[in-house]
Amino acid sequence: MVGSFLVEKNVPVPPKRALGRLYPWPEMQPGDSFEVPCKPGLERVRVRSSLAGSAKNAGLRVRTRCTKRGVRVWLIERLPGQGSVDLTKCAVDWERREFVVAGARRRVQRQVWIIFATLARRGGRLVTRERLFEALYADDPDGGPLTMDGTLNVRMHALRRACPWPIRTIWATGFILEGFRPPKPVVHAPLVAGIDRTRLIAGR
């Protein structure tokens, strides 16, 4: 006993939880469903919130219901918009801070692009809200605003409007850029025969 705490030895460290598991939206058709096992109470609230946010980002309308084992979600329909974009025709122009979607360019502000770049470097893994906030204000000697929620939420909303890849929210924790494969690095070179070598095409 040390003070008010009992020090115990040889207690195994619990395994790390696997965060960021992708939901099987691409494999589903309207009417299909799957169940997420979870405990009653706050955990079910978080799971339903995560499902709703992920489905919205993927351009889907879903319906969720609590079951004895957890939460079941049904795919109702695919909505026109982000979820219907052919990602094979999407590209990233890192030099100009633009998304290229079926030939159309979508430019975003510098801080919005910083968030995207930070998510993209993780390659489909969880990025915490704290890590994104640090990236946004890495060059600010004052460390940025005192609270991060408002600033981060505004920038994330702008990113979701421009980015063709869905961004999943992990409730109160962070975000995951889904379906994005970091492009292979290319050597920056001047224009050759009208080809801009600074344009990076995702997944190629």
XYZ file of N, CA and C in Angstrom:
612
model
N 0.858 -1.194 0.000
C 0.000 0.000 0.000
C 0.892 1.242 0.000
N 0.679 2.128 -0.957
C 1.392 3.401 -1.026
C 0.354 4.507 -0.955
N 0.304 5.215 0.190
C -0.733 6.228 0.359
C -2.097 5.587 0.339
N -2.964 6.067 -0.572
C -4.317 5.509 -0.690
C -4.418 4.472 -1.794
N -3.273 4.130 -2.426
C -3.316 3.250 -3.585
C -2.596 1.936 -3.296
N -3.178 0.859 -3.792
C -2.583 -0.457 -3.665
C -1.778 -0.749 -4.932
N -0.471 -0.892 -4.805
C 0.403 -1.180 -5.941
C 0.428 -2.689 -6.159
N -0.011 -3.121 -7.335
C -0.050 -4.543 -7.663
C 1.004 -4.855 -8.723
N 1.615 -5.990 -8.620
C 2.671 -6.391 -9.537
C 2.178 -7.506 -10.456
N 2.814 -7.579 -11.646
C 2.551 -8.654 -12.618
C 1.113 -8.678 -13.115
N 0.492 -7.498 -13.211
C -0.845 -7.396 -13.805
C -0.671 -7.167 -15.301
N -1.158 -8.064 -16.173
C -0.924 -7.921 -17.622
C -1.590 -6.666 -18.183
N -0.923 -6.063 -19.131
C -1.462 -4.883 -19.808
C -2.559 -5.327 -20.758
N -3.725 -4.702 -20.731
C -4.808 -5.110 -21.635
C -4.433 -4.812 -23.082
N -4.928 -5.611 -24.035
C -4.607 -5.364 -25.448
C -5.199 -4.044 -25.918
N -4.501 -3.416 -26.850
C -4.971 -2.155 -27.402
C -6.177 -2.393 -28.278
N -7.196 -1.571 -28.098
C -8.406 -1.706 -28.908
C -8.122 -1.287 -30.342
N -8.706 -2.002 -31.277
C -8.520 -1.680 -32.694
C -9.499 -0.585 -33.087
N -8.979 0.634 -33.176
C -9.818 1.760 -33.571
C -9.788 1.911 -35.087
N -10.825 2.515 -35.607
C -10.803 2.868 -37.013
C -11.196 1.750 -37.963
N -11.883 0.714 -37.479
C -12.327 -0.330 -38.390
C -13.356 0.252 -39.350
N -13.158 0.006 -40.637
C -14.048 0.573 -41.639
C -15.369 -0.194 -41.664
N -16.449 0.541 -41.793
C -17.747 -0.094 -41.964
C -17.856 -0.587 -43.408
N -18.612 -1.662 -43.650
C -18.640 -2.277 -44.998
C -19.603 -1.590 -45.962
N -19.607 -0.267 -45.999
C -20.540 0.442 -46.888
C -20.374 0.062 -48.359
N -19.138 -0.042 -48.899
C -19.018 -0.318 -50.336
C -19.619 -1.659 -50.754
N -19.642 -2.639 -49.837
C -20.141 -3.969 -50.194
C -21.646 -4.097 -50.019
N -22.313 -3.063 -49.511
C -23.725 -3.168 -49.177
C -24.626 -2.644 -50.288
N -25.814 -3.254 -50.370
C -26.881 -2.802 -51.255
C -28.071 -2.380 -50.395
N -28.954 -1.514 -50.921
C -30.134 -1.123 -50.138
C -30.889 -2.335 -49.619
N -31.169 -2.317 -48.320
C -31.831 -3.435 -47.662
C -30.883 -4.297 -46.858
N -29.571 -4.230 -47.180
C -28.590 -4.988 -46.403
C -28.395 -4.346 -45.035
N -27.922 -5.140 -44.072
C -27.698 -4.616 -42.724
C -26.527 -5.347 -42.084
N -26.007 -4.777 -41.015
C -25.012 -5.449 -40.184
C -25.179 -4.957 -38.755
N -24.632 -5.725 -37.821
C -24.789 -5.408 -36.398
C -23.435 -5.099 -35.785
N -23.400 -4.068 -34.948
C -22.195 -3.690 -34.219
C -22.405 -4.070 -32.753
N -21.724 -5.092 -32.258
C -21.889 -5.466 -30.849
C -21.375 -4.364 -29.925
N -22.145 -4.024 -28.910
C -21.729 -3.014 -27.930
C -22.617 -3.127 -26.695
N -22.173 -2.500 -25.631
C -22.887 -2.551 -24.367
C -23.994 -1.495 -24.327
N -25.026 -1.727 -23.520
C -26.090 -0.729 -23.388
C -25.561 0.560 -22.759
N -26.323 1.633 -22.968
C -25.958 2.903 -22.346
C -25.171 3.805 -23.267
N -24.172 4.470 -22.698
C -23.416 5.476 -23.433
C -22.687 4.889 -24.638
N -22.215 3.665 -24.518
C -21.491 3.057 -25.647
C -22.396 2.919 -26.867
N -23.653 2.573 -26.658
C -24.573 2.454 -27.796
C -24.856 3.820 -28.418
N -24.924 4.849 -27.591
C -25.117 6.202 -28.114
C -23.946 6.587 -29.014
N -22.735 6.258 -28.575
C -21.543 6.581 -29.357
C -21.510 5.796 -30.665
N -21.888 4.518 -30.606
C -21.883 3.692 -31.815
C -22.886 4.217 -32.826
N -24.084 4.554 -32.375
C -25.097 5.080 -33.300
C -24.652 6.404 -33.900
N -23.999 7.239 -33.110
C -23.489 8.508 -33.624
C -22.400 8.271 -34.666
N -21.505 7.305 -34.379
C -20.440 6.977 -35.326
C -21.006 6.433 -36.631
N -21.998 5.557 -36.541
C -22.621 4.999 -37.734
C -23.295 6.079 -38.571
N -24.026 6.962 -37.903
C -24.738 8.024 -38.616
C -23.749 8.958 -39.324
N -22.669 9.330 -38.620
C -21.685 10.215 -39.229
C -20.964 9.571 -40.394
N -20.584 8.306 -40.242
C -19.894 7.601 -41.317
C -20.784 7.442 -42.541
N -22.054 7.093 -42.311
C -22.987 6.931 -43.432
C -23.216 8.250 -44.156
N -23.349 9.337 -43.401
C -23.553 10.644 -44.016
C -22.360 11.037 -44.870
N -21.156 10.786 -44.370
C -19.952 11.113 -45.130
C -19.842 10.290 -46.405
N -20.380 9.059 -46.365
C -20.322 8.180 -47.527
C -21.490 8.418 -48.484
N -22.366 9.379 -48.171
C -23.498 9.673 -49.038
C -24.592 8.633 -48.967
N -24.872 8.122 -47.756
C -25.855 7.070 -47.582
C -26.953 7.508 -46.618
N -28.146 6.958 -46.808
C -29.216 7.110 -45.819
C -29.401 5.766 -45.149
N -29.291 5.736 -43.824
C -29.375 4.488 -43.083
C -30.396 4.613 -41.964
N -30.707 3.468 -41.352
C -31.593 3.436 -40.193
C -30.972 2.508 -39.158
N -30.948 2.937 -37.920
C -30.339 2.133 -36.856
C -31.370 1.781 -35.794
N -31.184 0.608 -35.182
C -32.032 0.165 -34.092
C -31.169 -0.573 -33.062
N -31.477 -0.370 -31.789
C -30.784 -1.102 -30.734
C -31.327 -2.523 -30.663
N -30.442 -3.488 -30.475
C -30.820 -4.894 -30.350
C -30.301 -5.421 -29.007
N -30.506 -6.693 -28.765
C -30.014 -7.273 -27.512
C -28.486 -7.271 -27.462
N -27.853 -7.412 -28.636
C -26.393 -7.511 -28.676
C -25.694 -6.182 -28.929
N -26.424 -5.209 -29.475
C -25.769 -3.944 -29.798
C -26.633 -3.044 -30.643
N -26.116 -2.645 -31.820
C -26.830 -1.747 -32.728
C -26.799 -2.348 -34.127
N -27.964 -2.448 -34.756
C -28.051 -2.922 -36.141
C -28.369 -1.730 -37.037
N -27.717 -1.702 -38.193
C -27.905 -0.601 -39.138
C -28.296 -1.165 -40.500
N -29.309 -0.550 -41.122
C -29.772 -0.936 -42.451
C -29.433 0.169 -43.447
N -28.985 -0.223 -44.633
C -28.770 0.734 -45.715
C -30.093 0.958 -46.439
N -30.569 2.206 -46.433
C -31.847 2.534 -47.074
C -31.637 2.916 -48.537
N -30.717 3.852 -48.778
C -30.454 4.255 -50.159
C -29.129 5.016 -50.240
N -28.582 5.066 -51.442
C -27.398 5.868 -51.713
C -27.849 7.205 -52.281
N -27.400 8.284 -51.661
C -27.827 9.612 -52.049
C -26.870 10.197 -53.078
N -27.375 11.056 -53.980
C -26.465 11.714 -54.918
C -25.534 12.657 -54.171
N -24.306 12.735 -54.591
C -23.345 13.607 -53.913
C -22.045 12.887 -53.662
N -21.493 13.078 -52.471
C -20.163 12.573 -52.179
C -20.061 11.075 -52.349
N -21.052 10.348 -51.885
C -20.964 8.900 -51.942
C -21.040 8.336 -53.341
N -21.526 9.125 -54.352
C -21.659 8.629 -55.705
C -20.477 9.004 -56.584
N -19.469 9.665 -56.045
C -18.304 10.070 -56.806
C -17.447 8.848 -57.125
N -17.001 8.749 -58.387
C -16.084 7.683 -58.774
C -14.683 8.079 -58.314
N -14.206 7.442 -57.249
C -12.931 7.838 -56.660
C -11.750 7.542 -57.558
N -11.931 6.673 -58.560
C -10.836 6.413 -59.494
C -10.577 7.615 -60.390
N -11.537 8.549 -60.439
C -11.375 9.744 -61.256
C -11.026 10.967 -60.407
N -10.654 10.724 -59.154
C -10.304 11.820 -58.253
C -8.792 11.894 -58.090
N -8.292 13.104 -57.989
C -6.855 13.313 -57.851
C -6.595 14.395 -56.819
N -5.334 14.493 -56.417
C -4.905 15.500 -55.452
C -3.771 16.312 -56.068
N -3.964 17.602 -56.182
C -2.907 18.498 -56.648
C -2.291 19.153 -55.417
N -1.205 18.571 -54.922
C -0.592 19.049 -53.683
C -0.003 20.443 -53.848
N 0.514 20.754 -55.025
C 1.160 22.041 -55.245
C 0.164 23.194 -55.147
N -1.035 22.983 -55.685
C -2.040 24.044 -55.730
C -3.082 23.928 -54.621
N -2.961 22.921 -53.772
C -3.927 22.673 -52.699
C -5.333 22.516 -53.268
N -5.467 21.583 -54.208
C -6.752 21.377 -54.861
C -7.078 19.887 -54.980
N -8.377 19.605 -54.901
C -8.891 18.295 -55.259
C -9.360 18.368 -56.711
N -9.093 17.305 -57.466
C -9.547 17.237 -58.855
C -10.560 16.105 -58.939
N -11.820 16.463 -59.150
C -12.913 15.493 -59.146
C -13.552 15.489 -60.523
N -13.312 14.408 -61.287
C -13.845 14.276 -62.643
C -13.504 15.499 -63.493
N -12.291 16.008 -63.334
C -11.835 17.143 -64.127
C -12.097 18.500 -63.509
N -13.010 18.564 -62.535
C -13.322 19.843 -61.875
C -12.400 20.021 -60.670
N -11.932 21.255 -60.471
C -10.991 21.537 -59.385
C -11.715 22.171 -58.201
N -11.336 21.732 -57.014
C -11.899 22.263 -55.772
C -10.745 22.739 -54.898
N -10.597 24.047 -54.779
C -9.519 24.613 -53.989
C -10.019 24.910 -52.575
N -9.163 24.712 -51.580
C -9.537 24.965 -50.189
C -8.499 25.871 -49.535
N -8.861 26.429 -48.386
C -7.948 27.295 -47.657
C -6.788 26.502 -47.062
N -5.744 27.247 -46.684
C -4.517 26.616 -46.209
C -4.767 25.728 -44.993
N -5.516 26.207 -43.993
C -5.739 25.395 -42.791
C -6.571 24.159 -43.092
N -7.512 24.268 -44.016
C -8.307 23.102 -44.405
C -7.410 22.061 -45.071
N -6.475 22.539 -45.883
C -5.557 21.624 -46.554
C -4.615 20.953 -45.562
N -4.223 21.669 -44.526
C -3.361 21.082 -43.492
C -4.073 19.909 -42.831
N -5.368 20.061 -42.561
C -6.130 18.967 -41.959
C -6.159 17.769 -42.895
N -6.430 18.024 -44.181
C -6.459 16.909 -45.145
C -5.106 16.201 -45.218
N -4.028 16.974 -45.315
C -2.698 16.381 -45.426
C -2.358 15.548 -44.190
N -2.768 16.021 -43.025
C -2.508 15.283 -41.789
C -3.280 13.969 -41.770
N -4.531 13.997 -42.210
C -5.328 12.774 -42.292
C -4.765 11.823 -43.347
N -4.353 12.385 -44.490
C -3.874 11.554 -45.596
C -2.595 10.814 -45.234
N -1.733 11.448 -44.450
C -0.479 10.800 -44.074
C -0.708 9.567 -43.207
N -1.839 9.522 -42.518
C -2.125 8.376 -41.652
C -2.694 7.191 -42.422
N -3.080 7.411 -43.678
C -3.496 6.297 -44.511
C -4.641 5.467 -43.978
N -5.757 6.094 -43.616
C -6.923 5.362 -43.145
C -6.913 5.032 -41.675
N -5.979 5.586 -40.916
C -5.923 5.346 -39.476
C -6.427 6.570 -38.714
N -6.727 6.357 -37.460
C -7.288 7.415 -36.628
C -6.290 8.549 -36.412
N -6.782 9.783 -36.554
C -6.010 10.982 -36.205
C -6.809 11.728 -35.136
N -6.229 11.946 -33.989
C -6.954 12.573 -32.889
C -7.206 14.050 -33.163
N -8.203 14.593 -32.483
C -8.511 16.013 -32.602
C -7.329 16.854 -32.126
N -6.653 16.406 -31.079
C -5.500 17.134 -30.563
C -4.378 17.209 -31.596
N -4.155 16.096 -32.310
C -3.093 16.077 -33.330
C -3.424 17.034 -34.471
N -4.672 17.092 -34.895
C -5.065 18.011 -35.955
C -4.908 19.460 -35.513
N -5.276 19.746 -34.271
C -5.166 21.106 -33.751
C -3.693 21.521 -33.693
N -2.829 20.602 -33.280
C -1.396 20.905 -33.236
C -0.858 21.190 -34.630
N -1.322 20.430 -35.623
C -0.867 20.655 -36.991
C -1.326 22.009 -37.521
N -2.543 22.412 -37.148
C -3.076 23.686 -37.617
C -2.247 24.864 -37.114
N -1.764 24.787 -35.886
C -1.092 25.925 -35.267
C 0.360 25.615 -34.912
N 0.988 24.761 -35.726
C 2.387 24.401 -35.480
C 3.316 25.603 -35.601
N 2.953 26.570 -36.451
C 3.807 27.753 -36.666
C 3.368 28.965 -35.851
N 2.343 28.807 -35.029
C 1.839 29.921 -34.233
C 2.581 29.971 -32.903
N 3.328 31.050 -32.619
C 4.072 31.111 -31.354
C 3.172 31.087 -30.125
N 1.907 31.510 -30.282
C 0.973 31.502 -29.161
C 0.235 30.175 -29.023
N 0.439 29.269 -29.973
C -0.206 27.956 -29.887
C -1.648 27.922 -30.336
N -2.149 29.009 -30.920
C -3.521 29.032 -31.411
C -4.520 29.436 -30.350
N -5.811 29.361 -30.663
C -6.856 29.741 -29.702
C -6.879 28.832 -28.484
N -7.533 29.317 -27.435
C -7.578 28.552 -26.186
C -8.414 27.286 -26.317
N -9.459 27.331 -27.124
C -10.303 26.155 -27.323
C -10.213 25.731 -28.781
N -10.260 24.421 -29.013
C -10.053 23.929 -30.371
C -11.343 23.524 -31.073
N -12.408 23.264 -30.331
C -13.595 22.672 -30.931
C -14.180 23.518 -32.058
N -14.413 24.815 -31.799
C -15.042 25.658 -32.812
C -14.215 25.761 -34.072
N -12.925 26.068 -33.930
C -12.042 26.211 -35.087
C -11.956 24.914 -35.879
N -11.746 23.813 -35.191
C -11.583 22.531 -35.864
C -12.859 22.104 -36.563
N -13.994 22.323 -35.947
C -15.261 21.918 -36.555
C -15.546 22.703 -37.831
N -15.241 23.993 -37.832
C -15.464 24.820 -39.026
C -14.576 24.355 -40.169
N -13.290 24.108 -39.869
C -12.360 23.664 -40.908
C -12.737 22.276 -41.419
N -13.170 21.400 -40.525
C -13.561 20.053 -40.930
C -14.810 20.083 -41.820
N -15.731 20.964 -41.515
C -16.939 21.100 -42.342
C -16.557 21.527 -43.757
N -15.634 22.487 -43.878
C -15.185 22.941 -45.194
C -14.475 21.830 -45.948
N -13.691 21.025 -45.231
C -12.982 19.923 -45.880
C -13.954 18.882 -46.410
N -14.970 18.562 -45.628
C -15.933 17.547 -46.066
C -16.689 18.003 -47.321
N -16.912 19.286 -47.474
C -17.615 19.791 -48.647
C -16.773 19.656 -49.911
N -15.448 19.713 -49.772
C -14.567 19.691 -50.937
C -13.959 18.330 -51.205
N -13.677 17.565 -50.153
C -12.938 16.311 -50.291
C -13.853 15.195 -50.808
N -13.470 14.508 -51.886
C -14.320 13.422 -52.400
C -14.265 12.153 -51.562
N -13.231 12.013 -50.719
C -13.120 10.832 -49.863
C -13.874 11.053 -48.562
N -14.629 10.071 -48.102
C -15.392 10.241 -46.859
C -14.482 10.340 -45.645
N -14.896 11.155 -44.672
C -14.154 11.344 -43.429
C -15.058 10.883 -42.288
N -14.626 9.857 -41.595
C -15.440 9.291 -40.510
C -15.067 9.927 -39.182
N -16.079 10.276 -38.406
C -15.872 10.837 -37.078
C -15.876 9.739 -36.033
N -14.834 9.696 -35.224
C -14.808 8.826 -34.045
C -15.180 9.715 -32.870
N -16.349 9.493 -32.325
C -16.967 10.414 -31.371
C -16.004 10.803 -30.263
N -15.840 12.117 -30.078
C -15.026 12.707 -29.008
C -13.558 12.297 -29.066
N -13.125 11.718 -30.188
C -11.735 11.254 -30.275
C -10.998 11.845 -31.460
N -11.526 11.641 -32.667
C -10.811 12.133 -33.841
C -11.507 11.763 -35.127
N -10.716 11.620 -36.203
C -11.276 11.418 -37.533
C -10.420 10.427 -38.319
N -11.074 9.784 -39.314
C -10.388 8.845 -40.194
C -10.759 9.187 -41.632
N -9.749 9.364 -42.478
C -9.971 9.550 -43.913
C -10.094 8.174 -44.539
N -11.282 7.846 -45.050
C -11.559 6.497 -45.524
C -11.332 6.377 -47.028
N -10.782 5.246 -47.434
C -10.668 4.921 -48.848
C -9.569 5.646 -49.595
N -8.752 6.434 -48.907
C -7.690 7.190 -49.578
C -6.383 6.429 -49.473
N -5.769 6.194 -50.618
C -4.455 5.562 -50.642
C -3.417 6.633 -50.971
N -2.462 6.856 -50.079
C -1.458 7.887 -50.346
C -0.754 7.623 -51.663
N -0.614 8.653 -52.498
C 0.039 8.452 -53.791
C 1.531 8.214 -53.630
N 2.119 7.553 -54.611
C 3.554 7.359 -54.599
C 4.242 8.707 -54.796
N 5.342 8.946 -54.081
C 6.032 10.226 -54.249
C 6.584 10.377 -55.653
N 6.524 11.601 -56.179
C 7.070 11.890 -57.494
C 8.102 12.988 -57.361
N 9.034 13.011 -58.294
C 10.060 14.041 -58.297
C 9.498 15.283 -58.946
N 9.602 16.417 -58.258
C 9.117 17.659 -58.835
C 9.999 18.024 -60.014
N 9.385 18.296 -61.150
C 10.117 18.645 -62.357
C 9.342 19.707 -63.111
N 9.982 20.488 -63.979
C 9.255 21.485 -64.755
C 8.290 20.824 -65.724
N 7.443 21.643 -66.341
C 6.477 21.118 -67.297
C 7.196 20.441 -68.451
N 6.771 19.226 -68.769
C 7.333 18.479 -69.879
C 6.194 18.076 -70.806
N 6.220 18.586 -71.987
C 5.174 18.266 -72.972
C 3.786 18.524 -72.407
N 3.653 19.614 -71.629
C 2.352 19.998 -71.111
C 1.873 19.196 -69.931
N 2.716 18.326 -69.372
C 2.320 17.500 -68.238
C 2.876 18.108 -66.958
N 2.010 18.422 -66.010
C 2.440 18.979 -64.746
C 2.841 17.841 -63.820
N 4.163 17.680 -63.557
C 4.642 16.566 -62.756
C 4.325 16.740 -61.265
N 3.859 17.926 -60.851
C 3.529 18.111 -59.438
C 2.141 17.599 -59.108
N 1.398 17.214 -60.137
C 0.057 16.693 -59.876
C 0.158 15.239 -59.468
N -0.351 14.919 -58.307
C -0.292 13.557 -57.801
C -1.678 12.937 -57.902
N -1.768 11.796 -58.509
C -3.053 11.114 -58.649
C -3.122 10.027 -57.586
N -4.111 10.114 -56.734
C -4.231 9.179 -55.610
C -4.395 7.755 -56.105
N -3.629 6.860 -55.486
C -3.768 5.452 -55.777
C -3.014 4.979 -56.997
N -2.248 5.829 -57.652
C -1.499 5.406 -58.837
C -0.019 5.518 -58.612
